[in-house]
mmCIF file of C-alpha atoms and ligand atoms in Angstrom:
data_model
loop_
_atom_site.group_PDB
_atom_site.id
_atom_site.type_symbol
_atom_site.label_atom_id
_atom_site.label_comp_id
_atom_site.label_asym_id
_atom_site.label_seq_id
_atom_site.Cartn_x
_atom_site.Cartn_y
_atom_site.Cartn_z
ATOM 1 C CA MET R 1 0.000 0.000 0.000
ATOM 2 C CA ALA R 2 1.336 3.459 -0.849
ATOM 3 C CA TYR R 3 0.998 6.200 1.739
ATOM 4 C CA PRO R 4 1.330 9.874 0.912
ATOM 5 C CA ALA R 5 4.871 11.104 1.562
ATOM 6 C CA VAL R 6 5.248 13.716 4.269
ATOM 7 C CA GLN R 7 8.376 15.700 5.011
ATOM 8 C CA SER R 8 10.115 14.566 8.196
ATOM 9 C CA ALA R 9 13.075 16.121 9.957
ATOM 10 C CA GLY R 10 16.554 14.602 10.249
ATOM 11 C CA ASP R 11 16.727 11.208 11.845
ATOM 12 C CA THR R 12 13.302 11.379 13.428
ATOM 13 C CA ILE R 13 11.677 7.999 12.818
ATOM 14 C CA LEU R 14 8.298 8.658 14.417
ATOM 15 C CA GLU R 15 6.475 11.932 14.502
ATOM 16 C CA ILE R 16 3.184 12.464 16.283
ATOM 17 C CA ASP R 17 1.593 15.762 15.399
ATOM 18 C CA LYS R 18 -1.413 17.295 17.168
ATOM 19 C CA LEU R 19 -2.990 13.910 17.783
ATOM 20 C CA ARG R 20 -6.528 13.912 19.119
ATOM 21 C CA LYS R 21 -8.683 10.991 20.127
ATOM 22 C CA THR R 22 -12.143 10.826 21.632
ATOM 23 C CA HIS R 23 -13.661 7.540 22.695
ATOM 24 C CA VAL R 24 -17.376 7.283 22.152
ATOM 25 C CA SER R 25 -19.237 4.903 24.403
ATOM 26 C CA HIS R 26 -22.914 4.123 24.701
ATOM 27 C CA SER R 27 -24.366 3.623 28.127
ATOM 28 C CA HIS R 28 -28.047 3.520 29.109
ATOM 29 C CA GLY R 29 -28.988 4.767 25.665
ATOM 30 C CA ASN R 30 -26.737 7.830 26.014
ATOM 31 C CA LYS R 31 -23.791 8.570 23.802
ATOM 32 C CA GLU R 32 -20.835 9.619 25.912
ATOM 33 C CA GLN R 33 -17.698 11.212 24.558
ATOM 34 C CA LEU R 34 -14.418 10.948 26.395
ATOM 35 C CA THR R 35 -11.460 12.874 25.035
ATOM 36 C CA VAL R 36 -8.384 10.873 25.996
ATOM 37 C CA ILE R 37 -5.671 12.469 23.854
ATOM 38 C CA ASP R 38 -5.628 16.193 23.340
ATOM 39 C CA GLU R 39 -3.244 17.651 20.774
ATOM 40 C CA VAL R 40 -0.256 15.508 21.638
ATOM 41 C CA SER R 41 2.863 16.209 19.562
ATOM 42 C CA PHE R 42 6.301 14.665 19.921
ATOM 43 C CA GLY R 43 8.988 12.993 17.854
ATOM 44 C CA VAL R 44 11.115 9.922 18.423
ATOM 45 C CA LYS R 45 14.574 9.568 16.926
ATOM 46 C CA GLU R 46 15.926 6.435 15.322
ATOM 47 C CA GLY R 47 17.405 4.194 18.014
ATOM 48 C CA GLU R 48 16.001 6.279 20.845
ATOM 49 C CA PHE R 49 14.477 4.642 23.938
ATOM 50 C CA VAL R 50 11.569 6.860 24.960
ATOM 51 C CA THR R 51 9.436 6.175 28.008
ATOM 52 C CA ILE R 52 6.003 7.642 28.624
ATOM 53 C CA ILE R 53 4.708 8.032 32.147
ATOM 54 C CA GLY R 54 1.291 9.219 33.179
ATOM 55 C CA PRO R 55 -1.575 8.503 35.562
ATOM 56 C CA SER R 56 -3.563 5.360 34.981
ATOM 57 C CA GLY R 57 -6.475 6.045 32.631
ATOM 58 C CA CYS R 58 -4.844 9.102 31.028
ATOM 59 C CA GLY R 59 -4.684 7.590 27.550
ATOM 60 C CA LYS R 60 -1.273 5.884 27.308
ATOM 61 C CA SER R 61 -2.555 2.568 25.956
ATOM 62 C CA THR R 62 -4.855 4.398 23.573
ATOM 63 C CA LEU R 63 -1.866 6.322 22.200
ATOM 64 C CA LEU R 64 0.209 3.169 21.731
ATOM 65 C CA ASN R 65 -2.671 1.326 20.083
ATOM 66 C CA ILE R 66 -3.117 4.226 17.678
ATOM 67 C CA VAL R 67 0.584 4.233 16.791
ATOM 68 C CA ALA R 68 0.386 0.458 16.291
ATOM 69 C CA GLY R 69 -2.475 1.014 13.868
ATOM 70 C CA LEU R 70 -4.913 -0.916 16.055
ATOM 71 C CA GLU R 71 -7.232 2.020 16.788
ATOM 72 C CA PRO R 72 -8.414 4.965 14.699
ATOM 73 C CA TYR R 73 -7.880 8.578 15.735
ATOM 74 C CA ASP R 74 -9.832 11.777 15.145
ATOM 75 C CA SER R 75 -7.256 14.243 13.921
ATOM 76 C CA GLY R 76 -3.546 14.922 13.703
ATOM 77 C CA ASP R 77 -0.800 12.996 11.984
ATOM 78 C CA ILE R 78 1.348 10.002 12.756
ATOM 79 C CA VAL R 79 4.328 9.893 10.486
ATOM 80 C CA VAL R 80 6.812 7.038 10.357
ATOM 81 C CA ARG R 81 9.986 7.733 8.404
ATOM 82 C CA GLY R 82 8.263 10.394 6.362
ATOM 83 C CA HIS R 83 5.146 8.344 5.613
ATOM 84 C CA ARG R 84 1.759 8.636 7.220
ATOM 85 C CA ILE R 85 0.833 5.344 8.797
ATOM 86 C CA GLY R 86 -2.196 3.667 7.343
ATOM 87 C CA ALA R 87 -2.547 0.294 9.021
ATOM 88 C CA ALA R 88 -0.773 -2.086 11.375
ATOM 89 C CA GLY R 89 2.196 -3.706 9.747
ATOM 90 C CA PRO R 90 5.482 -5.333 10.581
ATOM 91 C CA ASP R 91 7.181 -1.916 10.795
ATOM 92 C CA ILE R 92 5.658 -1.350 14.206
ATOM 93 C CA VAL R 93 5.124 -4.145 16.693
ATOM 94 C CA ILE R 94 3.567 -3.922 20.146
ATOM 95 C CA VAL R 95 4.230 -5.941 23.308
ATOM 96 C CA PHE R 96 1.441 -5.886 25.905
ATOM 97 C CA GLN R 97 1.446 -6.393 29.661
ATOM 98 C CA GLU R 98 0.193 -9.913 29.353
ATOM 99 C CA ASP R 99 0.924 -10.945 25.876
ATOM 100 C CA SER R 100 -1.341 -13.097 23.812
ATOM 101 C CA LEU R 101 1.149 -15.861 23.158
ATOM 102 C CA PHE R 102 -0.246 -18.905 21.392
ATOM 103 C CA PRO R 103 -0.602 -21.590 24.064
ATOM 104 C CA TRP R 104 -0.709 -24.441 21.534
ATOM 105 C CA LEU R 105 2.702 -23.531 20.131
ATOM 106 C CA THR R 106 6.152 -23.933 21.624
ATOM 107 C CA VAL R 107 8.416 -20.976 22.382
ATOM 108 C CA GLN R 108 10.066 -21.533 18.998
ATOM 109 C CA GLY R 109 6.659 -21.779 17.306
ATOM 110 C CA ASN R 110 5.522 -18.506 18.858
ATOM 111 C CA VAL R 111 8.630 -16.622 17.782
ATOM 112 C CA GLU R 112 8.418 -18.090 14.264
ATOM 113 C CA PHE R 113 4.698 -17.350 13.888
ATOM 114 C CA GLY R 114 4.888 -13.846 12.389
ATOM 115 C CA LEU R 115 7.743 -14.855 10.107
ATOM 116 C CA LYS R 116 5.649 -17.728 8.771
ATOM 117 C CA GLU R 117 2.802 -15.281 8.091
ATOM 118 C CA LYS R 118 5.289 -13.119 6.205
ATOM 119 C CA GLY R 119 6.225 -16.106 4.028
ATOM 120 C CA VAL R 120 9.774 -16.525 5.342
ATOM 121 C CA SER R 121 11.213 -19.970 4.464
ATOM 122 C CA LYS R 122 11.326 -22.678 7.115
ATOM 123 C CA ALA R 123 15.114 -22.695 7.452
ATOM 124 C CA GLU R 124 15.298 -18.911 7.649
ATOM 125 C CA ARG R 125 12.478 -18.788 10.223
ATOM 126 C CA LYS R 126 14.306 -21.243 12.386
ATOM 127 C CA ARG R 127 17.533 -19.287 12.138
ATOM 128 C CA ILE R 128 15.934 -15.914 12.953
ATOM 129 C CA ALA R 129 13.798 -17.303 15.804
ATOM 130 C CA SER R 130 16.772 -19.070 17.379
ATOM 131 C CA GLU R 131 18.762 -15.852 17.278
ATOM 132 C CA TYR R 132 16.107 -13.916 19.198
ATOM 133 C CA ILE R 133 15.344 -16.767 21.590
ATOM 134 C CA GLU R 134 19.028 -16.705 22.460
ATOM 135 C CA LEU R 135 18.942 -12.910 22.808
ATOM 136 C CA VAL R 136 16.313 -13.235 25.565
ATOM 137 C CA ASP R 137 18.201 -16.148 27.196
ATOM 138 C CA LEU R 138 15.584 -18.813 26.495
ATOM 139 C CA GLU R 139 17.664 -21.147 24.326
ATOM 140 C CA HIS R 140 17.073 -24.028 26.758
ATOM 141 C CA PHE R 141 13.319 -23.484 26.530
ATOM 142 C CA ALA R 142 12.868 -23.301 22.766
ATOM 143 C CA ASP R 143 10.737 -26.464 22.756
ATOM 144 C CA ALA R 144 8.785 -25.632 25.924
ATOM 145 C CA ARG R 145 5.070 -24.932 25.863
ATOM 146 C CA ILE R 146 3.836 -21.540 27.016
ATOM 147 C CA HIS R 147 2.007 -22.920 30.093
ATOM 148 C CA GLN R 148 5.309 -24.293 31.358
ATOM 149 C CA LEU R 149 6.826 -20.810 31.562
ATOM 150 C CA SER R 150 6.859 -18.221 34.351
ATOM 151 C CA GLY R 151 5.423 -14.740 33.782
ATOM 152 C CA GLY R 152 8.882 -13.292 33.197
ATOM 153 C CA MET R 153 9.738 -15.987 30.658
ATOM 154 C CA LYS R 154 6.488 -15.358 28.807
ATOM 155 C CA GLN R 155 7.381 -11.682 28.482
ATOM 156 C CA ARG R 156 10.811 -12.696 27.164
ATOM 157 C CA VAL R 157 9.066 -14.789 24.490
ATOM 158 C CA ALA R 158 6.818 -11.835 23.653
ATOM 159 C CA ILE R 159 9.878 -9.591 23.249
ATOM 160 C CA ALA R 160 11.673 -12.193 21.082
ATOM 161 C CA ARG R 161 8.553 -12.638 18.960
ATOM 162 C CA ALA R 162 8.272 -8.877 18.440
ATOM 163 C CA LEU R 163 11.969 -8.414 17.602
ATOM 164 C CA ALA R 164 11.987 -11.361 15.186
ATOM 165 C CA MET R 165 9.726 -9.276 12.944
ATOM 166 C CA ASN R 166 12.558 -6.750 12.736
ATOM 167 C CA PRO R 167 10.204 -3.824 13.372
ATOM 168 C CA ARG R 168 11.381 -0.263 12.901
ATOM 169 C CA ILE R 169 9.656 0.666 16.127
ATOM 170 C CA LEU R 170 8.985 -1.502 19.156
ATOM 171 C CA LEU R 171 6.042 -0.362 21.269
ATOM 172 C CA MET R 172 5.782 -1.694 24.818
ATOM 173 C CA ASP R 173 2.669 -1.150 26.943
ATOM 174 C CA GLU R 174 3.564 -1.746 30.597
ATOM 175 C CA PRO R 175 5.299 -4.975 29.545
ATOM 176 C CA PHE R 176 6.601 -5.704 33.057
ATOM 177 C CA GLY R 177 3.533 -4.447 34.918
ATOM 178 C CA ALA R 178 2.280 -7.893 35.905
ATOM 179 C CA LEU R 179 5.633 -9.202 37.136
ATOM 180 C CA ASP R 180 6.951 -9.391 40.684
ATOM 181 C CA ALA R 181 9.521 -6.768 41.690
ATOM 182 C CA ARG R 182 12.569 -9.011 41.318
ATOM 183 C CA THR R 183 11.613 -10.354 37.872
ATOM 184 C CA ARG R 184 10.703 -6.872 36.821
ATOM 185 C CA GLN R 185 14.165 -5.616 37.744
ATOM 186 C CA ILE R 186 15.809 -8.441 35.799
ATOM 187 C CA LEU R 187 13.755 -7.710 32.703
ATOM 188 C CA GLN R 188 14.446 -3.985 33.019
ATOM 189 C CA ASN R 189 18.166 -4.775 32.825
ATOM 190 C CA GLU R 190 17.511 -7.188 29.996
ATOM 191 C CA ILE R 191 15.606 -4.703 27.833
ATOM 192 C CA GLN R 192 18.431 -2.181 28.234
ATOM 193 C CA LYS R 193 20.942 -4.766 27.019
ATOM 194 C CA ILE R 194 18.651 -5.673 24.119
ATOM 195 C CA HIS R 195 18.311 -2.012 23.209
ATOM 196 C CA GLU R 196 22.075 -1.606 23.276
ATOM 197 C CA LYS R 197 22.579 -4.667 21.049
ATOM 198 C CA THR R 198 19.770 -4.130 18.550
ATOM 199 C CA LYS R 199 19.647 -0.289 18.562
ATOM 200 C CA LYS R 200 15.882 -0.552 18.150
ATOM 201 C CA THR R 201 13.669 2.465 18.519
ATOM 202 C CA ILE R 202 11.535 1.794 21.595
ATOM 203 C CA LEU R 203 8.462 3.631 22.859
ATOM 204 C CA PHE R 204 7.733 2.233 26.314
ATOM 205 C CA VAL R 205 4.708 3.087 28.462
ATOM 206 C CA THR R 206 4.741 2.658 32.229
ATOM 207 C CA HIS R 207 3.107 4.107 35.325
ATOM 208 C CA ASP R 208 6.212 3.450 37.444
ATOM 209 C CA VAL R 209 8.415 6.553 37.738
ATOM 210 C CA ARG R 210 11.582 4.668 38.610
ATOM 211 C CA GLU R 211 11.111 2.327 35.649
ATOM 212 C CA ALA R 212 10.560 5.264 33.273
ATOM 213 C CA VAL R 213 13.714 7.060 34.415
ATOM 214 C CA SER R 214 15.876 3.920 34.631
ATOM 215 C CA LEU R 215 15.057 2.888 31.066
ATOM 216 C CA GLY R 216 14.503 5.998 29.000
ATOM 217 C CA ASP R 217 16.911 8.167 27.056
ATOM 218 C CA ARG R 218 14.013 10.560 27.371
ATOM 219 C CA VAL R 219 10.951 10.501 29.612
ATOM 220 C CA ILE R 220 7.695 12.107 28.499
ATOM 221 C CA VAL R 221 5.362 12.962 31.367
ATOM 222 C CA PHE R 222 1.673 12.975 30.509
ATOM 223 C CA THR R 223 -1.013 14.905 32.339
ATOM 224 C CA HIS R 224 -4.185 13.467 33.737
ATOM 225 C CA ARG R 225 -6.832 12.654 31.087
ATOM 226 C CA PRO R 226 -7.124 13.993 28.461
ATOM 227 C CA ALA R 227 -3.437 13.324 28.000
ATOM 228 C CA HIS R 228 -1.178 16.054 26.846
ATOM 229 C CA ILE R 229 2.512 16.457 27.452
ATOM 230 C CA LYS R 230 3.323 18.038 30.788
ATOM 231 C CA GLN R 231 7.090 17.791 30.679
ATOM 232 C CA GLN R 232 9.958 15.977 29.003
ATOM 233 C CA TYR R 233 13.235 14.919 30.583
ATOM 234 C CA ILE R 234 16.436 13.939 28.833
ATOM 235 C CA VAL R 235 18.082 11.214 30.932
ATOM 236 C CA ASP R 236 21.688 11.569 29.874
ATOM 237 C CA LEU R 237 23.142 9.009 32.267
ATOM 238 C CA PRO R 238 25.455 6.070 31.477
ATOM 239 C CA ARG R 239 24.081 2.525 31.282
ATOM 240 C CA PRO R 240 23.624 0.250 33.059
ATOM 241 C CA ARG R 241 22.156 2.844 35.352
ATOM 242 C CA ASP R 242 22.939 2.933 39.019
ATOM 243 C CA SER R 243 19.755 3.094 41.069
ATOM 244 C CA GLU R 244 21.643 5.066 43.752
ATOM 245 C CA ASP R 245 22.928 7.706 41.307
ATOM 246 C CA PRO R 246 21.907 11.115 42.772
ATOM 247 C CA ALA R 247 21.252 12.464 39.246
ATOM 248 C CA LEU R 248 18.819 9.587 38.576
ATOM 249 C CA ILE R 249 17.122 10.066 41.935
ATOM 250 C CA GLY R 250 16.900 13.806 41.247
ATOM 251 C CA ILE R 251 14.944 13.214 38.029
ATOM 252 C CA ILE R 252 12.683 10.655 39.744
ATOM 253 C CA ASN R 253 11.873 13.141 42.514
ATOM 254 C CA SER R 254 11.211 15.907 40.068
ATOM 255 C CA ILE R 255 8.773 13.748 38.050
ATOM 256 C CA MET R 256 7.053 12.596 41.238
ATOM 257 C CA ARG R 257 6.520 16.214 42.229
ATOM 258 C CA GLU R 258 4.996 16.928 38.848
ATOM 259 C CA ILE R 259 2.689 13.974 39.040
ATOM 260 C CA LYS R 260 1.597 14.860 42.556
ATOM 261 C CA GLU R 261 0.858 18.339 41.282
ATOM 262 C CA GLU R 262 -1.085 16.796 38.427
ATOM 263 C CA THR R 263 -3.220 14.545 40.610
ATOM 264 C CA SER R 264 -3.931 17.300 43.127
ATOM 265 C CA SER R 265 -4.998 19.726 40.383
ATOM 266 C CA VAL R 266 -7.734 17.416 39.111
ATOM 267 C CA ASP R 267 -11.038 19.154 39.751
ATOM 268 C CA GLY R 268 -14.488 17.709 40.041
ATOM 269 C CA GLU R 269 -13.414 14.183 40.790
ATOM 270 C CA SER R 270 -14.031 12.279 43.973
ATOM 271 C CA GLN R 271 -11.169 11.340 46.267
ATOM 272 C CA LYS R 272 -11.910 7.738 45.452
ATOM 273 C CA GLU R 273 -11.456 8.339 41.741
ATOM 274 C CA ARG R 274 -8.274 10.289 42.355
ATOM 275 C CA GLY R 275 -6.919 7.530 44.517
ATOM 276 C CA ARG R 276 -7.533 4.995 41.800
ATOM 277 C CA ASP R 277 -5.894 7.104 39.130
ATOM 278 C CA ARG R 278 -2.831 7.943 41.167
ATOM 279 C CA VAL R 279 0.498 7.074 39.639
ATOM 280 C CA GLU R 280 2.910 4.741 41.359
ATOM 281 C CA LEU R 281 4.707 7.077 43.732
ATOM 282 C CA THR R 282 6.918 4.555 45.441
ATOM 283 C CA ALA R 283 10.210 5.016 43.682
HETATM 284 N N1 ADP M 301 -12.614 1.541 23.497
HETATM 285 C C1 ADP M 301 -12.908 2.432 24.454
HETATM 286 N N2 ADP M 301 -14.130 2.996 24.535
HETATM 287 C C2 ADP M 301 -14.418 3.907 25.498
HETATM 288 N N3 ADP M 301 -13.523 4.321 26.426
HETATM 289 C C3 ADP M 301 -12.288 3.801 26.393
HETATM 290 C C4 ADP M 301 -11.911 2.820 25.414
HETATM 291 N N4 ADP M 301 -10.610 2.465 25.632
HETATM 292 C C5 ADP M 301 -10.208 3.196 26.700
HETATM 293 N N5 ADP M 301 -11.215 3.986 27.153
HETATM 294 C C6 ADP M 301 -11.115 4.952 28.265
HETATM 295 O O1 ADP M 301 -10.149 5.916 27.878
HETATM 296 C C7 ADP M 301 -9.352 6.291 29.000
HETATM 297 C C8 ADP M 301 -7.897 6.041 28.678
HETATM 298 O O2 ADP M 301 -7.660 4.650 28.609
HETATM 299 P P1 ADP M 301 -6.212 4.031 28.397
HETATM 300 O O3 ADP M 301 -5.620 4.573 27.150
HETATM 301 O O4 ADP M 301 -6.342 2.569 28.506
HETATM 302 O O5 ADP M 301 -5.420 4.635 29.655
HETATM 303 P P2 ADP M 301 -4.000 4.223 30.302
HETATM 304 O O6 ADP M 301 -3.354 3.211 29.420
HETATM 305 O O7 ADP M 301 -3.238 5.500 30.401
HETATM 306 O O8 ADP M 301 -4.290 3.680 31.659
HETATM 307 C C9 ADP M 301 -9.866 5.484 30.185
HETATM 308 O O9 ADP M 301 -10.732 6.303 30.909
HETATM 309 C C10 ADP M 301 -10.600 4.334 29.545
HETATM 310 O O10 ADP M 301 -11.655 3.898 30.359
HETATM 311 MG MG1 MG M 302 -2.774 1.273 29.826
#
């Protein structure tokens, strides 16, 4: 499919320009409109690891789904390498919190699945899948079934499956959100190593401030719904990052202050609602 060419600047791979999205839901015969994304604009550079943090329910998943081509949007532009995106394709792949791995396939079968769909030969599929299974340290589990794996291992498979498609952009929607703290930490280190090795462009959504700052080259802080950009931070710190680094802690504290400010400035909502929407403030 040919998309209309749009001018893009320098080495920016993804450009989101004045994006707006309103969900329409029908309840009790009434049509309700909920604006979740309000004129959001930002760019992502090739190879950059960008994290997005914002209160739960602000519109982060909606944004990622739109970029993945899974949901329509009302206005604005999403430009990938100078081309407006039209539909989901192998250029952009998304990893969810609890990924929909195929339980009837082995680890190898799951990682090969998309390649098979793309018409890649059997030998080539095997070679590519093995490479990514090794990258996520699951080479001893290539023939295992999904139900035999822990939550952390499943997310490793999901990451390998996404990378095997060689996407230009890897989207991750709270991929470690369902894992215990220890496993989460291990996978946070792992994704940094993977990013270093593959130089993939990653757009990673989280509601954990420490995770956002530990992983991102840049952190974008979203406001309460409807989401717009409150602040951006460049995290110019060496990797692997030291969790005790005062510079890292400084950025975490600054973002936590902003988010506190954000949650306390929400008008017209009950305390209960505010409590539910509060961002993870335990850094
Ligand atoms: N398909 C939909 N129809 C109506 N409302 C939706 C739909 N998807 C999400 N929402 C609402 O939009 C808001 C943003 O959702 P979401 O993007 O999932 O937030 P986040 O990922 O930041 O927690 C929430 O209030 C949610 O209930
Ligand atoms: Mg979400």
